[in-house]
XYZ file of C-alpha atoms in Angstrom:
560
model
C -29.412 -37.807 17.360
C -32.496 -39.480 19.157
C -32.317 -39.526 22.750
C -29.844 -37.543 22.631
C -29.934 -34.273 25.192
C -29.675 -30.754 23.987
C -27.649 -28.135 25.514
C -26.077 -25.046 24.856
C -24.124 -24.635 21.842
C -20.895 -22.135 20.416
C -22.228 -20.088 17.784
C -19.668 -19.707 14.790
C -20.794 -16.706 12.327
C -19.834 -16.867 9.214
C -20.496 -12.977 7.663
C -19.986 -12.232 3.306
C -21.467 -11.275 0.353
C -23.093 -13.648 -2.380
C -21.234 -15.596 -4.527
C -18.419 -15.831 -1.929
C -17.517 -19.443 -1.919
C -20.072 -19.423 1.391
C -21.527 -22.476 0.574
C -18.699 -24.078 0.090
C -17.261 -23.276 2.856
C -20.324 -24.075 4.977
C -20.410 -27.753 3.627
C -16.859 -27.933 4.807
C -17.894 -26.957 8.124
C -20.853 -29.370 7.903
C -18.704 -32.201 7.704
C -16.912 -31.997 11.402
C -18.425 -34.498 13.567
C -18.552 -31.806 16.277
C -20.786 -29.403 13.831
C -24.295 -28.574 12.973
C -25.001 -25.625 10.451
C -27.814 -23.193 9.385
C -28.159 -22.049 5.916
C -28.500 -18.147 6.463
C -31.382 -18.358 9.036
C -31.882 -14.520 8.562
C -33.453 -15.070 4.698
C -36.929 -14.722 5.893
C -36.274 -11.968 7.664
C -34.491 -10.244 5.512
C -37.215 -10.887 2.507
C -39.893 -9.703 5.475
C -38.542 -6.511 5.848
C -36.858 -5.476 2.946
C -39.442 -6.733 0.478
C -36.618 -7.961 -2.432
C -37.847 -9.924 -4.737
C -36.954 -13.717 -5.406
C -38.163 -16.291 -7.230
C -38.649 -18.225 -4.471
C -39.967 -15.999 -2.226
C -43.511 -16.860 -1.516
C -42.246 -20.327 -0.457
C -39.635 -19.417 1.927
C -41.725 -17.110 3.546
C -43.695 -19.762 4.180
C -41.678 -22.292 5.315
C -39.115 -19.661 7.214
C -39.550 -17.908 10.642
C -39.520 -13.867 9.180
C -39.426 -12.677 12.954
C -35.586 -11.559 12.813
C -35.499 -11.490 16.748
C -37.052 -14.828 17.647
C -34.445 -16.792 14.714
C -31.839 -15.027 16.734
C -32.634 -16.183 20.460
C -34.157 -19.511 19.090
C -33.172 -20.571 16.275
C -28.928 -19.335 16.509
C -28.324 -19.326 19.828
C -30.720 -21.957 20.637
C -30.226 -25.289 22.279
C -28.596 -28.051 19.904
C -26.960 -31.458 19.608
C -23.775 -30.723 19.014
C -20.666 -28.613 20.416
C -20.737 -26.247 17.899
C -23.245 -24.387 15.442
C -21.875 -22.778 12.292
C -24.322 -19.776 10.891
C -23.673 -18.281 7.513
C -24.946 -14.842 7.109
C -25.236 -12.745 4.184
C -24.059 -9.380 5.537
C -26.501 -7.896 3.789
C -29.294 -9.759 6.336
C -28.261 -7.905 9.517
C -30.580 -5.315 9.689
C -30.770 -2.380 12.157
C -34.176 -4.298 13.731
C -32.087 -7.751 14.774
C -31.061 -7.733 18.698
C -27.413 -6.257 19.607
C -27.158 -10.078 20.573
C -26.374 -11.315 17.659
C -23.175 -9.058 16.694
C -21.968 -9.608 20.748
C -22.247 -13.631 21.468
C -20.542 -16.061 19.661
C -17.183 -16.249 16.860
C -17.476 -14.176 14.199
C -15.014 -14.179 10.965
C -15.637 -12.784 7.773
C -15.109 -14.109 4.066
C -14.673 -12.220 1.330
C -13.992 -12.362 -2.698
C -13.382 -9.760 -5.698
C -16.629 -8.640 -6.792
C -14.908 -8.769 -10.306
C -15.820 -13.231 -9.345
C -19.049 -12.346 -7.659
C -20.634 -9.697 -10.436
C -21.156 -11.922 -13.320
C -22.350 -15.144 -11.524
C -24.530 -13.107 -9.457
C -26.151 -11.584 -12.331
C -27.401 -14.874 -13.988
C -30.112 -15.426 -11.206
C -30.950 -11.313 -9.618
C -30.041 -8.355 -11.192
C -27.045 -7.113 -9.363
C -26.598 -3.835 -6.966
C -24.443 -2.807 -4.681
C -27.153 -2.856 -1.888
C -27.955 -6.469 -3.389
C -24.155 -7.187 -3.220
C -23.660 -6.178 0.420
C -20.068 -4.842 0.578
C -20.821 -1.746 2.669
C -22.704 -3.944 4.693
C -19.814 -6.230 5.256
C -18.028 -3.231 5.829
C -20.502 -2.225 8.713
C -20.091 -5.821 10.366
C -16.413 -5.751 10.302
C -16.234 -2.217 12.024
C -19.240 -3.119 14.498
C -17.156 -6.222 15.603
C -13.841 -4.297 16.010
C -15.969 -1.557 18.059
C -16.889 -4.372 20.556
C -13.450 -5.516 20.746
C -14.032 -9.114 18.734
C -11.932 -8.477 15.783
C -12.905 -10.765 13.246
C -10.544 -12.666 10.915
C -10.990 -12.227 7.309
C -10.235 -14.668 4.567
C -10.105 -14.565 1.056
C -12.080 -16.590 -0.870
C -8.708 -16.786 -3.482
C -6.661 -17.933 -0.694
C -9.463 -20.871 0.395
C -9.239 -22.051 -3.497
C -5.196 -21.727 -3.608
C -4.834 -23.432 -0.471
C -7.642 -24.528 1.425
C -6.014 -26.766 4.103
C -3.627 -23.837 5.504
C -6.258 -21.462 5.054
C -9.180 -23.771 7.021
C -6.194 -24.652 9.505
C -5.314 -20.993 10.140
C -9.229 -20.004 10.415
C -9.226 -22.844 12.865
C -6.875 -21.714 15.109
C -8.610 -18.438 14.988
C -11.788 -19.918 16.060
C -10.110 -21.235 18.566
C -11.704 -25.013 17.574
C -9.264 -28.169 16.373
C -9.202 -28.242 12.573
C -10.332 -31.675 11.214
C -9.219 -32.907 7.848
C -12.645 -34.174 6.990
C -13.142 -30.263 6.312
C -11.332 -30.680 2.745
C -13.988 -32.924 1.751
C -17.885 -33.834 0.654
C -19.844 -36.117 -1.417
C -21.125 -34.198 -4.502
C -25.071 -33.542 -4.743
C -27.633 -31.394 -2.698
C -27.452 -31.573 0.673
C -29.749 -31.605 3.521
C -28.562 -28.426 5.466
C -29.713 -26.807 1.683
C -31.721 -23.348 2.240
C -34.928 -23.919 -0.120
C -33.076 -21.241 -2.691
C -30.401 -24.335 -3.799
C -31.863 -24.349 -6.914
C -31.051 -21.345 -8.090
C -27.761 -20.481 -6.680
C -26.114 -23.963 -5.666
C -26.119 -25.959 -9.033
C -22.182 -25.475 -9.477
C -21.417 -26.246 -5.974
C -23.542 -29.460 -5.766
C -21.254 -30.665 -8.645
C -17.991 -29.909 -6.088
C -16.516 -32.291 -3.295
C -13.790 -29.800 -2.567
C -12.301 -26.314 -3.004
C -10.053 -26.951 -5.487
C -11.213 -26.199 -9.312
C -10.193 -26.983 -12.395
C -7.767 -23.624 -13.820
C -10.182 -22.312 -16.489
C -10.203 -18.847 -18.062
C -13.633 -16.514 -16.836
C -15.860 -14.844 -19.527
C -15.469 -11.697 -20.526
C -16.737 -9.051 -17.853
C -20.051 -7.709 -19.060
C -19.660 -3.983 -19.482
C -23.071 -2.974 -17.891
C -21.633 -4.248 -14.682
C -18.353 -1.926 -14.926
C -20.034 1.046 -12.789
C -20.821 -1.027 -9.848
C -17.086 -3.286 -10.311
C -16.018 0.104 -9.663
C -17.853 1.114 -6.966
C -17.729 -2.210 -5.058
C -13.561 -2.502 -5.333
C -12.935 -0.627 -2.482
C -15.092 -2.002 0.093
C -13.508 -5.060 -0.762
C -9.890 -3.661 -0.826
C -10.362 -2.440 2.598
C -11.728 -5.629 3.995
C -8.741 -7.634 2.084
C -5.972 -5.249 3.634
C -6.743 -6.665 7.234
C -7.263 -10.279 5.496
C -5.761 -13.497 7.301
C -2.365 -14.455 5.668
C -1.947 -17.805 5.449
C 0.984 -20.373 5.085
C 0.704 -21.646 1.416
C 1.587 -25.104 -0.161
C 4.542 -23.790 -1.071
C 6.109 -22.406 1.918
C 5.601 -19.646 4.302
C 4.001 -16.204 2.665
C 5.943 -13.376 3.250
C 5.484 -11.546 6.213
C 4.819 -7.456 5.915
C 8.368 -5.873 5.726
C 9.031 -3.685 8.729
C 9.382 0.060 8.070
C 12.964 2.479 8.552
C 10.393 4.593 10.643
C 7.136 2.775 11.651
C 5.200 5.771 11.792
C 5.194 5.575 8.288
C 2.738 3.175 8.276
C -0.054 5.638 8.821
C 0.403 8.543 6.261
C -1.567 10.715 4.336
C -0.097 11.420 0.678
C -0.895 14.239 -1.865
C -1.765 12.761 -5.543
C -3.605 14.554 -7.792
C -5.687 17.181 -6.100
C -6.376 15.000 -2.767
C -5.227 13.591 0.270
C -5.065 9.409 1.073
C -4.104 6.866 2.756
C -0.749 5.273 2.233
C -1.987 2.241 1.183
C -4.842 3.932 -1.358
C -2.393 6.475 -2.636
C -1.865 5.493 -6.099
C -1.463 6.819 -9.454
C -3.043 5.382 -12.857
C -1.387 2.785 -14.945
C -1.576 4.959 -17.705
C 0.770 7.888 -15.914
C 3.610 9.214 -17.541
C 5.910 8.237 -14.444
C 4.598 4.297 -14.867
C 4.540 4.029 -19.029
C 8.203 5.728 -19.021
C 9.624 7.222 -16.004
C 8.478 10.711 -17.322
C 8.408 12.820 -14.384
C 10.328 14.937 -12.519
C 10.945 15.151 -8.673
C 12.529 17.029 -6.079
C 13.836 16.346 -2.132
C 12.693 18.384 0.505
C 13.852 18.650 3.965
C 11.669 20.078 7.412
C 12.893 21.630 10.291
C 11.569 23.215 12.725
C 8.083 24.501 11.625
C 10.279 25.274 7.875
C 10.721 23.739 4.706
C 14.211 24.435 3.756
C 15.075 25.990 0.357
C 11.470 25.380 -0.818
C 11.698 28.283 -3.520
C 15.032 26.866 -4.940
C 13.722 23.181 -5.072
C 10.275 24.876 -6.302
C 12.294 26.846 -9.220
C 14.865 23.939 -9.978
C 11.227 21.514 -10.593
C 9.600 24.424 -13.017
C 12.956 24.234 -14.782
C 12.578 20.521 -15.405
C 9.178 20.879 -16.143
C 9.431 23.219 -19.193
C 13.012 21.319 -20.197
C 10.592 18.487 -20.475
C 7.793 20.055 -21.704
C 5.280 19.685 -19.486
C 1.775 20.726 -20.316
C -0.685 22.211 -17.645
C 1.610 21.997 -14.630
C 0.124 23.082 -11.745
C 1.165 27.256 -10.684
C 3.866 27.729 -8.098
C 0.980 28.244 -5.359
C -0.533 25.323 -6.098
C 2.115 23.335 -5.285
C 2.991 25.091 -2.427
C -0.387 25.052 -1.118
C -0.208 21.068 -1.465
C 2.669 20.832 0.145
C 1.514 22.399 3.394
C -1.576 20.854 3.488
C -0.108 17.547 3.241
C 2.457 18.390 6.764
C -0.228 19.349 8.185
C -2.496 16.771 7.541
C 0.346 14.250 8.867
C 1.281 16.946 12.068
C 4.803 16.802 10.417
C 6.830 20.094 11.406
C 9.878 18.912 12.213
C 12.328 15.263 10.815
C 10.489 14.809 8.289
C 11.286 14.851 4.094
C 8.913 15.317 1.288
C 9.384 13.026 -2.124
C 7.501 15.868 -4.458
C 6.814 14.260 -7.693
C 5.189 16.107 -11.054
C 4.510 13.384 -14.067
C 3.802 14.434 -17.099
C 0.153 12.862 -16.211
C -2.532 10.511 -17.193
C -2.430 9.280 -21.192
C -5.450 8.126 -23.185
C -3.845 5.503 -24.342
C -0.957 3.541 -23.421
C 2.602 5.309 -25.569
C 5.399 6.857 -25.660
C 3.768 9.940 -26.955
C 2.766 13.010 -24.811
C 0.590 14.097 -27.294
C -1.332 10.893 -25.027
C -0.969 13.283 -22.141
C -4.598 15.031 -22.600
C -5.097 15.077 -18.819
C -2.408 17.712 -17.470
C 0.330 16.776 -14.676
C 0.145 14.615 -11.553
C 1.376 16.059 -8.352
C 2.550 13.731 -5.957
C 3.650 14.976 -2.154
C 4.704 12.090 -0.275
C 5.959 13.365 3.659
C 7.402 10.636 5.860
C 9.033 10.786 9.176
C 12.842 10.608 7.961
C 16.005 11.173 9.610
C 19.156 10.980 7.699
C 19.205 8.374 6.237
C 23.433 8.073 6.403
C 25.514 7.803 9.509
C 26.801 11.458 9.197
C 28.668 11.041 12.839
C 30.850 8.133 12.127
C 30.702 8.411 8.427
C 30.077 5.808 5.688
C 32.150 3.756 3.334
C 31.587 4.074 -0.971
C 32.978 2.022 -3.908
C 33.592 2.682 -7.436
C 30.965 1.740 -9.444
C 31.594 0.285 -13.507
C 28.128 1.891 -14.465
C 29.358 5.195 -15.749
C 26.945 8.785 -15.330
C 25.233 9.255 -17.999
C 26.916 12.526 -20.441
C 24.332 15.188 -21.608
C 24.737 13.681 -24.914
C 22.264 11.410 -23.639
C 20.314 12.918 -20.862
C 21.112 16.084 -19.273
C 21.612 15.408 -15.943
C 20.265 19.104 -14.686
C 16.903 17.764 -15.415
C 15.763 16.601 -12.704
C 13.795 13.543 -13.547
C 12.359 10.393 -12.755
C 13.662 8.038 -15.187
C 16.786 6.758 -12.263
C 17.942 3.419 -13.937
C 21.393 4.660 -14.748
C 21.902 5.391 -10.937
C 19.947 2.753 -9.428
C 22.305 0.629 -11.565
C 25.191 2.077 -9.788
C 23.504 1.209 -6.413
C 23.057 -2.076 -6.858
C 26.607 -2.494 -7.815
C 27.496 -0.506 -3.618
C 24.982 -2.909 -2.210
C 26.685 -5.728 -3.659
C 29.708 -4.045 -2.111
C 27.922 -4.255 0.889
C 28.514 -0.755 0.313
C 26.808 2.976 1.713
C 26.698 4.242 -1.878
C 28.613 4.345 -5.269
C 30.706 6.661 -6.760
C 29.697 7.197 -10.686
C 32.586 8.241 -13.186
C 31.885 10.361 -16.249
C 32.895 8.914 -19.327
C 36.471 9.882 -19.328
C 36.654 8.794 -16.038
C 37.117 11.638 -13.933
C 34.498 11.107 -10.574
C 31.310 12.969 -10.999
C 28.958 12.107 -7.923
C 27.832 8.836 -6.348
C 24.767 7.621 -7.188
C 22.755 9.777 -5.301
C 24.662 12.032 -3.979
C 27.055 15.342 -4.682
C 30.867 15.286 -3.573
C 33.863 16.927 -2.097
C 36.907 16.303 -0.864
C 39.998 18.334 1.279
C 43.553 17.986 0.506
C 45.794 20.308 2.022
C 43.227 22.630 3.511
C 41.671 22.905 0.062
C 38.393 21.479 -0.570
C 37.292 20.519 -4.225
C 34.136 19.356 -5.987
C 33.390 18.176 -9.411
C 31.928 20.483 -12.121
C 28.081 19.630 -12.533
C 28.804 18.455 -16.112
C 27.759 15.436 -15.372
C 26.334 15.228 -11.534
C 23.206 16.811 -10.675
C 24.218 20.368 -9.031
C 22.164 19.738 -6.075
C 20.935 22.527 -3.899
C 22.699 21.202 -1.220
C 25.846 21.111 -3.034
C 24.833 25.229 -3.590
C 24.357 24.975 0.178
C 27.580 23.878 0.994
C 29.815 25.931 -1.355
C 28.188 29.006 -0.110
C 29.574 27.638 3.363
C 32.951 26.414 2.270
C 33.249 30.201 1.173
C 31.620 31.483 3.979
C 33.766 29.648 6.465
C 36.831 31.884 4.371
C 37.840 28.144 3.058
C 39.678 28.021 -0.344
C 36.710 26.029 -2.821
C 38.049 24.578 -6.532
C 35.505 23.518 -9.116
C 36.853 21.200 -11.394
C 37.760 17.910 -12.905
C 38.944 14.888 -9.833
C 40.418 11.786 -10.837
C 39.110 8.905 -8.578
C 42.793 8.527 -7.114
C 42.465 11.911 -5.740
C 39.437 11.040 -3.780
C 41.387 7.633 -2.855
C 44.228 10.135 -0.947
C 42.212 12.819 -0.128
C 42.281 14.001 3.666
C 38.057 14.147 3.985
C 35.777 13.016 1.615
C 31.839 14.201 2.466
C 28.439 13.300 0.344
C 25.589 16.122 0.068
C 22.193 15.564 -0.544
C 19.082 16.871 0.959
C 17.979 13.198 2.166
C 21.319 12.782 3.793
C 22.600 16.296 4.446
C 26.611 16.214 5.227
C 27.691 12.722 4.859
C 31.363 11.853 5.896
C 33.051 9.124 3.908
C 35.588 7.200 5.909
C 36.924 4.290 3.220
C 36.292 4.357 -0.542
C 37.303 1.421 -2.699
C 39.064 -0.196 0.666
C 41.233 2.854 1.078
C 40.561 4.691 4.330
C 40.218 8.077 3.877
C 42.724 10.789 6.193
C 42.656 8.675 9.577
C 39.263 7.097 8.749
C 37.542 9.541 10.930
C 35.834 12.248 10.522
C 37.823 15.233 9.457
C 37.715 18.902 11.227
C 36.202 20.682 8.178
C 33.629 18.169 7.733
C 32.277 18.897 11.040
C 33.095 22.475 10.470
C 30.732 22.181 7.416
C 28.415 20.058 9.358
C 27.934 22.501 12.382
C 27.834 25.940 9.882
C 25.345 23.802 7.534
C 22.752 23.044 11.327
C 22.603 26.557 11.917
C 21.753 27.567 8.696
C 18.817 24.732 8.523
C 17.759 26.049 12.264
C 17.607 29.558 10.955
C 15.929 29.261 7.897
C 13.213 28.138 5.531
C 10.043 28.920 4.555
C 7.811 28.608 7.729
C 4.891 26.105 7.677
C 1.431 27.959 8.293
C -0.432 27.166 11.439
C -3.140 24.701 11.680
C -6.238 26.322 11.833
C -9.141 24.412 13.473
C -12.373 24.646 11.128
C-alpha cells in the first residue's frame, strides 16, 4: 500500500509436489487481509540449475531472479507490507546450493496428495518422473525439518477438499496465526499473485472460488504411468502416516486407539521373506488368508532367551499344512530361521508371543481355487510384547455360548487354521456377556472348549478334560496333562456336561496366549469358593518351572 512502511515479515512455507491443490490453497491464503504471497519464488532457480525443460522457460528466466541465494535473503525473507508472507515451494526446488536459511527461519508445513490424483493431470502439460514429481524430495524436507526440531504439520490434500474449514482451522492453529473465514473463498479468474506458468497448469483452478468440487468419477489411470504410481506410493504413505487429523463436518475423527502394550507401536514383522515396519507389514489382497481365511497359524510363547515348545508348535503347523495341502511351504529351518531373526530384530527375549501365520499364498487371480496359488506360501511372524493376556491370579469369569463348535463333519478342528468365524462368533456372544471368554458346546451338547481356549475342571480331587473331538488339543493342554500326571494327580479324558463344570470345585483355561487361566464364575455360578483353587496353583507353579527350564534357546545377536 503507498506510503505505507515496510518491515519485517513471518515467513509461512508452504512445501509439496505438483498437482497438490497448492494453488488452491495459496489463493486461500492470499485472501487474509494480514497476507501477501509468492508464487514458488525458487522457479528460476530451479530451471537455472537443473536445466528442465518448460514451455515457458525462456520467459521466466527472464523475468525471474535464477540466483537461488539472493530470492532467499531478498525476495522470502525480505522486507514487506504485511504481517505475514506465505511462500509455496515445490519440494522439488530446494536444492543442495540454497542457504541453510531457508529450511531454519520461518513456519513450515507440508501438503500432500496421492500421486494416483497428481500422475495423470501432471502428465497433460510435462512428461511425468519421479524426480519431476518430487516425493523423495518432500521426503527430504520433512526429515530436514524434524532434524532441526520444527516438525512440520502435514495435510492432505483429500482432507482440504472433504473439509476445508476444519482442515484450514486446524493448519491455523498450527501456524500459530488466527484463521479467517475469508480463507474458504475467491473470485474465479487469474489472479495477480499468478507465476507466469498459469497458463499451463492453472486453467482448472482459475475456474474455482473454493475447495469444494463437484463429486465426479476420474479417468481411467493410464497404464504407462503404473511403474512410477508404484514407486511414488510410499513416499507418500509415509508422509500421510504423520498427516494432521482433522475434525470433520461430521463430528470428531477418531482418535488412534491406544495399544494393550504401547511398545507395540514400533515393531518389526516377518512377511514373506523380509522384515517391516508395523504399519508397512502387509500381505496382498490376493492372499489365500484375505480371499478365504486359508491359512494356518500357531501361538508361541518366549521366556527367558527360549521359545517354548517351538518343535511341537513347528510339527503341529506342518501337519496343517499338508492336511490342507499346501504347496511350496517353506522347510522347517526356514521358518525357524525367521522366527529368530524377527526376536532379534525387535530385542524380544523374554514376555513376548509370536502370531506365526503360513497362507496358502498369493493367487493370480481372485478364487476359491488353489490351483490360483502359483506363488507358494506366505510366512507371517508377528512378535509383540505380550503378557497374559487373562488375570490368571484372581481368575476370570466365562458364559455359555449358543454358537455350537463346529463337528469334524464340517471342519476338523485339529487343523489348525485361520478361517476363526465359528469361534469369534462365540466371543462376541462373552463380550456381550461382558464376559472373559465363552464356553463352546459340541453338538450334543457336552462342553468342548471356550472359544479360544482348552479346559479342565477338579471335582473331588479328580481333574477332567474334554476329549479333543471337537476342541483343538492344544499343546498347552499336552502341557498340562503331562503335569496333572506328573504332580501323581488322577487325569480323566472324556465327555463333561456343562452342569458339571457349573459344580465343579476349579475350573482353569489353557492356551499358550493365556497360559493357566483360573475361572471363578461360569454362567453366574461361582465356581468352589470363587477363588482360586489349590491345584490350580499347583498346576500354575509346576507349569512356571517347566517354562523357566525349557525351550529352544534364542541364538545370540551377533554384531555384523
Amino acid at each position: 500500500m503507498e506510503g505505507q512502511e515496510q518491515g519485517e515479515v513471518e515467513v509461512i512455507h508452504s512445501w509439496s509436489a505438483p498437482r497438490s491443490l497448492s494453488t488452491s490453497l495459496m489463493y486461500s491464503f492470499a485472501q487474509r487481509d494480514d497476507m501477501e504471497v509468492l508464487d514458488e519464488p525458487l522457479y528460476g532457480s530451479y530451471l537455472k540449475v537443473t536445466g528442465a525443460e518448460r514451455p515457458y522457460r525462456d520467459e521466466l528466466l527472464s523475468k525471474m531472479d535464477s540466483d537461488g541465494n539472493k530470492v532467499v535473503k531478498d525476495v522470502i525473507f525480505g522486507a514487506g507490507m504485511k504481517k505475514y508472507r506465505y511462500c509455496k515451494h515445490m519440494a522439488k526446488q530446494r536444492l543442495p546450493n540454497l542457504s541453510n536459511e531457508l529450511m531454519k527461519k520461518g513456519k513450515h508445513f507440508i501438503l500432500i496428495r496421492n500421486p494416483l490424483n497428481i500422475l495423470t493431470s501432471f502428465n497433460k502439460v510435462v512428461s511425468p518422473s519421479f524426480l519431476e514429481l518430487g516425493l523423495g524430495d518432500l521426503v527430504s524436507v520433512y526429515s530436514e525439518l524434524c532434524e532441526l526440531g520444527n516438525l512440520p504439520p502435514i495435510i492432505d490434500s483429500e482432507d482440504l477438499l472433504r473439509d476445508p474449514e476444519a482442515t484450514l482451522q486446524g493448519l491455523c492453529e498450527d501456524l500459530g496465526i488466527p484463521f479467517q473465514m475469508a480463507m474458504l473463498k475467491w473470485e474465479s479468474g487469474p489472479k495477480p499473485v499468478d507465476g507466469i506458468w498459469a497458463p499451463w497448469w492453472y486453467k482448472n483452478v482459475h475456474k474455482s472460488t473454493g475447495f469444494k468440487v463437484p463429486q465426479s468419477y476420474c479417468s481411467p489411470f493410464p497404464l504407462a504411468l503404473y511403474d512410477l504410481l508404484e514407486q511414488s506410493l510410499p513416499f507418500y504413505n509415509m508422509l500421510r502416516h504423520h498427516r494432521k487429523r482433522t475434525t470433520s463436518s461430521l463430528g470428531p475423527s477418531v482418535p488412534p486407539p491406544a495399544l494393550p502394550v504401547p511398545a507395540n507401536e514400533k515393531l518389526l514383522v516377518w512377511v514373506g521373506d523380509e522384515l517391516l515396519p508395523r504399519e508397512s507389514a502387509k500381505v496382498s489382497v490376493l492372499d489365500s488368508v484375505v480371499q478365504g481365511g486359508d491359512a494356518a497359524w500357531e501361538g508361541l510363547r518366549i521366556y527367558k532367551g527360549k521359545i517354548f515348545k517351538l518343535n511341537e508348535h513347528l510339527d503341529r503347523l506342518f501337519d496343517s499344512a499338508k492336511a490342507l495341502a499346501f504347496n511350496n511351504v517353506p522347510t522347517r529351518e526356514e521358518i525357524q530361521e525367521a522366527i529368530f531373526k524377527t526376536l532379534i530384530a525387535n530385542g524380544m527375549f523374554d514376555n513376548a508371543h509370536i502370531r506365526l501365520t503360513l497362507t496358502r499364498g498369493k493367487k493370480v487371480t481372485s478364487g476359491m481355487s488353489p490351483a490360483f496359488n502359483l506363488y507358494g506360501c506366505t510366512l507371517i511372524v508377528l512378535a509383540e510384547w505380550k503378557p497374559p493376556v487373562y488375570d490368571n491370579s484372581q481368575g476370570i469369569t466365562l458364559v455359555t455360548a449358543t454358537t455350537r463348535r463346529n463337528s469334524p463333519n464340517s471342519i476338523d478342528s485339529k487343523i489348525h487354521h485361520n478361517n476363526l468365524i465359528n469361534n469369534i462368533l462365540a466371543k462376541i456372544e462373552g463380550n456381550f456377556a461382558k464376559a472373559d471368554d465363552a464356553i463352546m458346546l459340541d453338538k450334543d451338547g457336552f462342553v468342548s472348549e471356550t472359544n479360544a481356549t482348552n479346559i479342565f475342571l477338579v471335582k473331588k480331587g479328580q481333574i477332567s478334560t474334554p476329549h479333543a473331538d471337537y476342541c483343538l488339543p492344544g499343546i498347552t493342554r499336552a502341557t498340562v496333562m503331562d503335569l496333572v500326571i506328573h504332580e501323581n494327580l488322577v487325569l480323566n479324558e472324556r465327555r463333561i456336561s456343562l452342569s458339571e463344570f457349573h459344580s465343579a470345585d476349579e475350573v482353569w483355561t489353557t492356551g499358550t496366549m493365556g497360559e493357566l487361566s483360573p475361572v471363578t464364575m461360569i454362567d453366574g455360578r461361582v465356581i468352589g469358593n470363587g477363588e482360586v483353587g489349590p491345584i490350580t496353583r499347583r498346576i500354575q507353579n509346576a507349569y512356571k518351572v517347566l517354562t523357566d527350564s525349557s525351550g529352544i534357546p534364542i541364538p545370540k545377536p551377533v554384531e555384523v
